[in-house]
Tab-separated table of N, CA and C in Angstrom:
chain	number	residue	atom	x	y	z
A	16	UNK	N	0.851	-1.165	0.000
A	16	UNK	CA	0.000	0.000	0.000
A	16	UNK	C	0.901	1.234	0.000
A	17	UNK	N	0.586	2.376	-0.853
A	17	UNK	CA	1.021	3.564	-0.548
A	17	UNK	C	0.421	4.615	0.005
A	18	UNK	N	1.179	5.810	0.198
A	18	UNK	CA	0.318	6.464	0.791
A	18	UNK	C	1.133	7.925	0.280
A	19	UNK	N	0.439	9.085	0.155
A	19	UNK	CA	0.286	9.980	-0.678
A	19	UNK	C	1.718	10.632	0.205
A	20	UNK	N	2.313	11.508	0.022
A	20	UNK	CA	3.627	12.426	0.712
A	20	UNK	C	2.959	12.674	1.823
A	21	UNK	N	3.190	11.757	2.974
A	21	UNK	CA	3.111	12.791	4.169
A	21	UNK	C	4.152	12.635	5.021
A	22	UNK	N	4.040	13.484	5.890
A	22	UNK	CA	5.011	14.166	7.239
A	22	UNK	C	4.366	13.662	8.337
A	23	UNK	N	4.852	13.868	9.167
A	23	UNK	CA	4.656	13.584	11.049
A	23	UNK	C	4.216	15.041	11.456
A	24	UNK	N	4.476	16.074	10.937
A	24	UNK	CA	4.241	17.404	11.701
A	24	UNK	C	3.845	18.292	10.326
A	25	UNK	N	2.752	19.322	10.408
A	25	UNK	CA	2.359	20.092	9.494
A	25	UNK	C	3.920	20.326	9.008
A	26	UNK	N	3.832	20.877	6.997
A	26	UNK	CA	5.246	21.335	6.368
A	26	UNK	C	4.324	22.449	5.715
A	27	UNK	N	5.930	22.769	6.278
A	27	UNK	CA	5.242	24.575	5.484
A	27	UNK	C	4.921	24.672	4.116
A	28	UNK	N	5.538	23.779	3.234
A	28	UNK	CA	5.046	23.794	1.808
A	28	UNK	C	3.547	23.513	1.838
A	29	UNK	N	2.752	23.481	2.592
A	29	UNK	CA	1.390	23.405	2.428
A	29	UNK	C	0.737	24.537	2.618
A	30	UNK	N	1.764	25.687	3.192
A	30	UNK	CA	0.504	26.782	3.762
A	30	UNK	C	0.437	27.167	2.311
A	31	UNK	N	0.586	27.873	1.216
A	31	UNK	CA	-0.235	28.393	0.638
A	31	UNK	C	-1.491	27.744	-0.370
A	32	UNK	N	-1.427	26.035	0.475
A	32	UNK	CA	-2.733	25.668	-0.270
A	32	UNK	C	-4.358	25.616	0.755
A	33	UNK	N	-3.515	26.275	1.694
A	33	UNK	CA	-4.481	26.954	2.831
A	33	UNK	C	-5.207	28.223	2.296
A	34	UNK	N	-5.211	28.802	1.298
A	34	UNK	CA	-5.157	30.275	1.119
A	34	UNK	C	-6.844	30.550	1.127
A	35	UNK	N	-7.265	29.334	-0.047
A	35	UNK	CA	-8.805	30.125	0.166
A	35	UNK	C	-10.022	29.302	0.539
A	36	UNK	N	-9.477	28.581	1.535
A	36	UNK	CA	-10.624	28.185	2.768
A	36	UNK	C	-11.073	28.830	3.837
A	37	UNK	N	-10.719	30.150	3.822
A	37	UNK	CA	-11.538	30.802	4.943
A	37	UNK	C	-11.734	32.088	4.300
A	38	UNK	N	-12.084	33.650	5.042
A	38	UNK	CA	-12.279	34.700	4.513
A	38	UNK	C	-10.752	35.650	4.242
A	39	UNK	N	-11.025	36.681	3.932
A	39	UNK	CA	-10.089	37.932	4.139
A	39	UNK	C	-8.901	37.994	4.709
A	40	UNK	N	-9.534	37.875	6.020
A	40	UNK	CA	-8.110	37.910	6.938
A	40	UNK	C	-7.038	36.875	6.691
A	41	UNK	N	-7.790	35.736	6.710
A	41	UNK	CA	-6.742	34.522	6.576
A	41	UNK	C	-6.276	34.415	5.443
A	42	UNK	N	-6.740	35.152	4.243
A	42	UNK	CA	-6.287	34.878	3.068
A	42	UNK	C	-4.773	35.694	3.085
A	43	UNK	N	-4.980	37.195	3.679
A	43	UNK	CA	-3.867	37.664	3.722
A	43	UNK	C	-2.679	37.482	4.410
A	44	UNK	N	-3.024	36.389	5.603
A	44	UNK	CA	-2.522	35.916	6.092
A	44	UNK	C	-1.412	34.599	5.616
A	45	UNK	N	-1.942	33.982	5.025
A	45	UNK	CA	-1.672	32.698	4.169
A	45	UNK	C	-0.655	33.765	2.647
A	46	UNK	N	-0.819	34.771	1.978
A	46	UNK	CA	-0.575	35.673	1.000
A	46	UNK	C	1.228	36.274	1.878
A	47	UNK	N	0.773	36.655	3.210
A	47	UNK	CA	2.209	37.270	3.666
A	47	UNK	C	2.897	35.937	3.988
A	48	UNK	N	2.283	34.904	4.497
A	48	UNK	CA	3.632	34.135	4.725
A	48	UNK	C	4.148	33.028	3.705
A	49	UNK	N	2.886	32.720	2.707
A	49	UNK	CA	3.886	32.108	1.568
A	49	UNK	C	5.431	32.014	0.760
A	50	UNK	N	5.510	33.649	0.425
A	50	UNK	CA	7.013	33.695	0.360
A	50	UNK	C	7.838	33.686	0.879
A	51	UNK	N	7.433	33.542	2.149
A	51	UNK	CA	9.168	33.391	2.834
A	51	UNK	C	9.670	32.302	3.081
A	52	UNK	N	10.785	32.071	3.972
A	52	UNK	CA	11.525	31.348	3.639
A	52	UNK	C	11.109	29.957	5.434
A	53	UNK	N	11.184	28.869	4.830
A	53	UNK	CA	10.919	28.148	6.047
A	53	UNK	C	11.562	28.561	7.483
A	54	UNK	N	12.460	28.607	7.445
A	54	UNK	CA	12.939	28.936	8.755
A	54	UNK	C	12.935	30.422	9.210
A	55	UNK	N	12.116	31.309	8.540
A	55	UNK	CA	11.481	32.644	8.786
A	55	UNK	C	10.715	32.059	10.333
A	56	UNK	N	10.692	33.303	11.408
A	56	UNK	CA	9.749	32.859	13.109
A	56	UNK	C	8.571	33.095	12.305
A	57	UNK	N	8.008	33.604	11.608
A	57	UNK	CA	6.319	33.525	11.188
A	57	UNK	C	6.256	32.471	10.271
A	58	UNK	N	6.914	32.062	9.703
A	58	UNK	CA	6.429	30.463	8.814
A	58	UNK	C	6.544	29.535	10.244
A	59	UNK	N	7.310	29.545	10.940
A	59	UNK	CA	7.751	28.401	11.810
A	59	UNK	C	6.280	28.539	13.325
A	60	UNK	N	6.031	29.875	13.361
A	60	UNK	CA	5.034	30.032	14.202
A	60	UNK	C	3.470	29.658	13.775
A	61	UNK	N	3.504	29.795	12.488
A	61	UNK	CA	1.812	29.206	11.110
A	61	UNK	C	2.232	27.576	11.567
A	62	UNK	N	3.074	27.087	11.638
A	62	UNK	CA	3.394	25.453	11.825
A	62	UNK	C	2.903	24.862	12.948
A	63	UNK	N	3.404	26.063	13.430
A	63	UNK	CA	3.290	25.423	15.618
A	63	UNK	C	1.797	25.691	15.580
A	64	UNK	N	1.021	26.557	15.075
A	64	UNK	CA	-0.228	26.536	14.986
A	64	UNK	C	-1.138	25.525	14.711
A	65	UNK	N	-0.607	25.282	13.124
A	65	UNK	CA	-1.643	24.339	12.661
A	65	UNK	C	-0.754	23.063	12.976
A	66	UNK	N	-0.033	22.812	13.326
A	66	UNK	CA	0.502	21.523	14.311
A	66	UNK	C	-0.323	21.082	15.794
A	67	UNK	N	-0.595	22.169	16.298
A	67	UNK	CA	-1.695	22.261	17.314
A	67	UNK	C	-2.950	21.607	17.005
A	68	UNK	N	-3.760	22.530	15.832
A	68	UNK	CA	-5.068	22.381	15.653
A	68	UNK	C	-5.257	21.153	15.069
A	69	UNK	N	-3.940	20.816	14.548
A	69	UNK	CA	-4.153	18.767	13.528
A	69	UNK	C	-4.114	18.119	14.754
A	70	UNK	N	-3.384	18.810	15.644
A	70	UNK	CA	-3.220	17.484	16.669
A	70	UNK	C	-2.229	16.352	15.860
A	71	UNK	N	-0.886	17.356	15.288
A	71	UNK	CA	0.182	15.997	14.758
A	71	UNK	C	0.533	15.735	15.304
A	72	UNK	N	1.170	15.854	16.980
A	72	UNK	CA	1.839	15.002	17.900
A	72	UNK	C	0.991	13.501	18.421
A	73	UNK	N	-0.550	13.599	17.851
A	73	UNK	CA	-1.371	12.730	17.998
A	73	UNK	C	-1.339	11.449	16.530
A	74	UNK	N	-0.820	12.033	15.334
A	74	UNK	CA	-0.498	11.568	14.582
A	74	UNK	C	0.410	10.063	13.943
A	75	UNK	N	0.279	9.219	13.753
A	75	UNK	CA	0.974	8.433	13.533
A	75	UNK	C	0.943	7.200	12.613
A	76	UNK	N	1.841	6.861	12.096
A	76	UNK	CA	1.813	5.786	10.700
A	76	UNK	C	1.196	5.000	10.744
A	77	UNK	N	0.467	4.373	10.048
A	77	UNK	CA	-0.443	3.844	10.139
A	77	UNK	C	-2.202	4.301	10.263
A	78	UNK	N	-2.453	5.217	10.667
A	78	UNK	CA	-3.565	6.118	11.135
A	78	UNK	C	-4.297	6.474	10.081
A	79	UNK	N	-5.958	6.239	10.405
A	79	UNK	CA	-6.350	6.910	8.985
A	79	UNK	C	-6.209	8.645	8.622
A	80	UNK	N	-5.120	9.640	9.938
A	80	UNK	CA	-5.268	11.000	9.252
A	80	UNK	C	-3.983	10.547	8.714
A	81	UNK	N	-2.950	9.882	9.058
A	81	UNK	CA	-1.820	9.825	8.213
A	81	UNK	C	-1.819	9.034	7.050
A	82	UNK	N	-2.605	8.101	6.316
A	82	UNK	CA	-3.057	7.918	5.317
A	82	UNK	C	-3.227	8.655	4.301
A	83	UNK	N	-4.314	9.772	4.845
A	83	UNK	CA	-4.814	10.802	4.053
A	83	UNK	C	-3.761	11.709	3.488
A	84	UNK	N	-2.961	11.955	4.773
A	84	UNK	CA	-1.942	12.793	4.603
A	84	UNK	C	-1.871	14.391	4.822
A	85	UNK	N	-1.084	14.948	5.747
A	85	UNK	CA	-0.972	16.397	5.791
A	85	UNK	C	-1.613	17.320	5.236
A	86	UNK	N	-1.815	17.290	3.377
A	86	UNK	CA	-2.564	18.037	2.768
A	86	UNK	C	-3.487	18.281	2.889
A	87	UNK	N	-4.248	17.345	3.177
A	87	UNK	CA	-5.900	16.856	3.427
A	87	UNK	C	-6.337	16.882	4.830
A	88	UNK	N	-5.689	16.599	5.546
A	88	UNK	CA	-5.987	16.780	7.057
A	88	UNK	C	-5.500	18.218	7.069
A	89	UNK	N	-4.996	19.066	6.857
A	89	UNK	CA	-4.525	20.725	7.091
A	89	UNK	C	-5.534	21.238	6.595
A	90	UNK	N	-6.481	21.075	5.209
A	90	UNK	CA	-7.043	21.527	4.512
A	90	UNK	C	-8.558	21.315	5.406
A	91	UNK	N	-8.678	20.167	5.896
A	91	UNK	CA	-9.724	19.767	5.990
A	91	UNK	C	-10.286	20.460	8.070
A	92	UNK	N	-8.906	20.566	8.549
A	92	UNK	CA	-9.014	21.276	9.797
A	92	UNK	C	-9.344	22.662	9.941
A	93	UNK	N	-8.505	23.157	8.900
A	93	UNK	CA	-8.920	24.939	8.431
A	93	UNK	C	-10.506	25.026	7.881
A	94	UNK	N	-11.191	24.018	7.307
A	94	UNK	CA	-11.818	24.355	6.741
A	94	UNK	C	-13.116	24.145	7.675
A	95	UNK	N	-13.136	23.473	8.176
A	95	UNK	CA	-14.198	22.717	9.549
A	95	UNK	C	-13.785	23.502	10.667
A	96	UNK	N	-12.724	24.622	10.690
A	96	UNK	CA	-12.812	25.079	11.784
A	96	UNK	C	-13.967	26.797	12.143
A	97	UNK	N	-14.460	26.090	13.087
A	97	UNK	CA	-15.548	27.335	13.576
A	97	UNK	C	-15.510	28.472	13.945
A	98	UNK	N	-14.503	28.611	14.470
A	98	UNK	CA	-14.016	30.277	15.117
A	98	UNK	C	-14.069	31.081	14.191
A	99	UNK	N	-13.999	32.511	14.062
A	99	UNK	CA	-13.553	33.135	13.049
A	99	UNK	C	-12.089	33.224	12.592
A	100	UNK	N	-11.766	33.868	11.652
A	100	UNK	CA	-10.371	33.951	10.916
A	100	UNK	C	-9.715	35.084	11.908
A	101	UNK	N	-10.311	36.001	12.727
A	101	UNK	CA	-9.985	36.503	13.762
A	101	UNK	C	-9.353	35.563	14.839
A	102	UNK	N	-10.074	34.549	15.213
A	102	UNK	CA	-9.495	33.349	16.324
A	102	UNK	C	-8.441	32.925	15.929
A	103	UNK	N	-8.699	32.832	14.369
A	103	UNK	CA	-7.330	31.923	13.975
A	103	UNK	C	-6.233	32.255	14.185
A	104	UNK	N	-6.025	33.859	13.570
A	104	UNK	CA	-5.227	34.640	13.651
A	104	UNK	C	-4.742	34.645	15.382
A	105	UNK	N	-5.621	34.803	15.813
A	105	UNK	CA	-5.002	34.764	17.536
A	105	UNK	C	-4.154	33.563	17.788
A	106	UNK	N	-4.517	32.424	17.489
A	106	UNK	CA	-3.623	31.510	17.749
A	106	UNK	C	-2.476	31.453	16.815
A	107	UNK	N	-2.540	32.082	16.181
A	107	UNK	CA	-1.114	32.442	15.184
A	107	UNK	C	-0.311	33.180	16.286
A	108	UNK	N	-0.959	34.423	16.595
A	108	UNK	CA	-0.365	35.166	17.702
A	108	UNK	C	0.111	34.463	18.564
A	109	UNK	N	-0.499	33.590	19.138
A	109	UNK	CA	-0.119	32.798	20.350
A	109	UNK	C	1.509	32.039	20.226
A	110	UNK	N	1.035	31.480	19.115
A	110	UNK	CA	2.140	30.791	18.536
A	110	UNK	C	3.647	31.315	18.379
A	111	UNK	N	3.260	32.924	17.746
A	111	UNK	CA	4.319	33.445	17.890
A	111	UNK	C	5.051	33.869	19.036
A	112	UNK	N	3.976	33.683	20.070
A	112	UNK	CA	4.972	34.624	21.510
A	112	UNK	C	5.577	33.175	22.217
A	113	UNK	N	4.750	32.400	21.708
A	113	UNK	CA	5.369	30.720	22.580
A	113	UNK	C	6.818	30.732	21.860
A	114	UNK	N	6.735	30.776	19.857
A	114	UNK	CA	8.525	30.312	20.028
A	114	UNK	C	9.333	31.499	20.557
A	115	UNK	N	8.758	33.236	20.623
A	115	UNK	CA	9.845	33.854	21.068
A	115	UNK	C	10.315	34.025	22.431
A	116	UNK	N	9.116	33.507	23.093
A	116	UNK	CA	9.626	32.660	24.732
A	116	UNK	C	10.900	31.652	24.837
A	117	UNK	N	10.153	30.698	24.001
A	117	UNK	CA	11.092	29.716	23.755
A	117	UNK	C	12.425	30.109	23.393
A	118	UNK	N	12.845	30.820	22.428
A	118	UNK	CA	14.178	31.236	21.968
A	118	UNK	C	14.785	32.125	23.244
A	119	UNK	N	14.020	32.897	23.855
A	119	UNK	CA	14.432	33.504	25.162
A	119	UNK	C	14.636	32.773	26.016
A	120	UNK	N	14.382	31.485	26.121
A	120	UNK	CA	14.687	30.713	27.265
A	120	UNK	C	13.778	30.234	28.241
A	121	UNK	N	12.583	31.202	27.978
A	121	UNK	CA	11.231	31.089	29.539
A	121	UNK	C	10.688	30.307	28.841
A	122	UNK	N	10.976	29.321	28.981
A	122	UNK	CA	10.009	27.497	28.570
A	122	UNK	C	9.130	27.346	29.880
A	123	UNK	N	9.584	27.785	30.900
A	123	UNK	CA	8.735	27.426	32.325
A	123	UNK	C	7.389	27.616	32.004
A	124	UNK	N	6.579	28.257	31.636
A	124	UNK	CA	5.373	29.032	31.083
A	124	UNK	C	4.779	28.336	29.790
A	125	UNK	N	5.500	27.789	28.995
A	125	UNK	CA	4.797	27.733	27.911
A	125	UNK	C	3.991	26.548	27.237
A	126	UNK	N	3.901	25.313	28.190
A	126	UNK	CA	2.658	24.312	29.100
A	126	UNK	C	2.056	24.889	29.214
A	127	UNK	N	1.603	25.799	30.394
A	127	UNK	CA	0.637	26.132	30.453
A	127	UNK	C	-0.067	27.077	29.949
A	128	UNK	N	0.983	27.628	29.143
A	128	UNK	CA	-0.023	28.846	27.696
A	128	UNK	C	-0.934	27.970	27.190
A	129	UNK	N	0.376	26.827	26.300
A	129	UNK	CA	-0.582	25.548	25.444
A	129	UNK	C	-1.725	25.120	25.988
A	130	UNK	N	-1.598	24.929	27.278
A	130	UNK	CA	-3.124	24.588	27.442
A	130	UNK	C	-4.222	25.448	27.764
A	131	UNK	N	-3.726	26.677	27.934
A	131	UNK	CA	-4.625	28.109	28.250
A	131	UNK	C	-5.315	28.160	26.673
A	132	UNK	N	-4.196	27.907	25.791
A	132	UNK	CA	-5.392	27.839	24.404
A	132	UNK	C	-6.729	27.476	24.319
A	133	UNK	N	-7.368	27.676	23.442
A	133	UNK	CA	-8.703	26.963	23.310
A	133	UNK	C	-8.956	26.266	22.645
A	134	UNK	N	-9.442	24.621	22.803
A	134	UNK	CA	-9.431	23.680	22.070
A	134	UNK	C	-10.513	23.961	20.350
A	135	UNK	N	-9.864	23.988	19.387
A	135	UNK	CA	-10.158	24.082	17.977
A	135	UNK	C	-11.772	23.305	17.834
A	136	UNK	N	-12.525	24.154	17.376
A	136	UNK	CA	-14.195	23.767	17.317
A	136	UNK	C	-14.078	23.258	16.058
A	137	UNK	N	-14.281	21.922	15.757
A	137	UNK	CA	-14.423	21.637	14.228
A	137	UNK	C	-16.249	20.925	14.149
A	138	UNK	N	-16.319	21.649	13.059
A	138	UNK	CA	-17.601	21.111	12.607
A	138	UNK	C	-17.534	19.461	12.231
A	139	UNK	N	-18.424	19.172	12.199
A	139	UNK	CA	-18.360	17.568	11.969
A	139	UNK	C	-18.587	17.092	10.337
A	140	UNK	N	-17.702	16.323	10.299
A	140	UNK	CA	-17.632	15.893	8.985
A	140	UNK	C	-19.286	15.277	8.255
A	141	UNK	N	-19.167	15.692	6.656
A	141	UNK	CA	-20.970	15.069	6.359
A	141	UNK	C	-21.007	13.453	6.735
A	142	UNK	N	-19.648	12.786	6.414
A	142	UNK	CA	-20.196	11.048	6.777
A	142	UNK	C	-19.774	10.790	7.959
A	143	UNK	N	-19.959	11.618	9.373
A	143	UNK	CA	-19.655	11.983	10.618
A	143	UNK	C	-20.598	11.956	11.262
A	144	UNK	N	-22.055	12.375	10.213
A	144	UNK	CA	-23.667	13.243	10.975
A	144	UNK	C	-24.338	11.948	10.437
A	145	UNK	N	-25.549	11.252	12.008
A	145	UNK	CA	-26.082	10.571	11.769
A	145	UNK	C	-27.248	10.747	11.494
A	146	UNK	N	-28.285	10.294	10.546
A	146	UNK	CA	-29.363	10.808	10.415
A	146	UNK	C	-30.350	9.962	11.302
């Protein structure tokens, strides 16, 4: 059996096929960080994000999201997700002050940011809803 290119942890070569599953904000959002360069702190902070909201540390070979593969599970989390593109954006924010903690050294704190987050509202898939 094969299984389509996937990763263990969101890859940044996917954010700009994030671009137009949500509104405005996120589009421009997805628009500024496409070009840069992976190891840019805002590509690496869009990762720690949607690494969060996949739940890839939950991830693993064999699994039907790792089957599917990164593309499809990234696509399919952004797109089922309920908050606004405002929320999203916040946890982008979030993301960013966790790695520049991190690079500063104050890791003590940043457990319990992660879990101060708010767990990602996804709508339920159509062959999910029972009639």
């Amino acid at each position: 059996m094969t299984f389509p290119r996937t990763e263990l942890l969101f890859p940044p070569r996917l954010i700009p096929d994030l671009k137009d599953l949500r509104g405005r904000e996120w589009r421009k959002l997805i628009e500024y960080l496409t070009p840069l360069p992976e190891t840019h702190p805002d590509t690496l902070a869009f990762c720690l994000m949607m690494i969060r909201l996949n739940a890839c540390l939950g991830c693993v070979s064999g699994s039907y999201r790792f089957m599917r593969g990164c593309e499809i599970c990234s696509q399919q989390t952004i797109a089922r997700y309920q908050g606004s593109d405002e929320e999203l954006i916040k946890l982008f924010s979030w993301a960013k002050r966790d790695l520049e903690r991190y690079a500063e050294g104050q890791t003590d704190d940043l457990m319990a940011t992660s879990a101060a987050a708010p767990e990602p509202e996804l709508a339920p898939d159509e062959d999910e809803i029972e009639e």
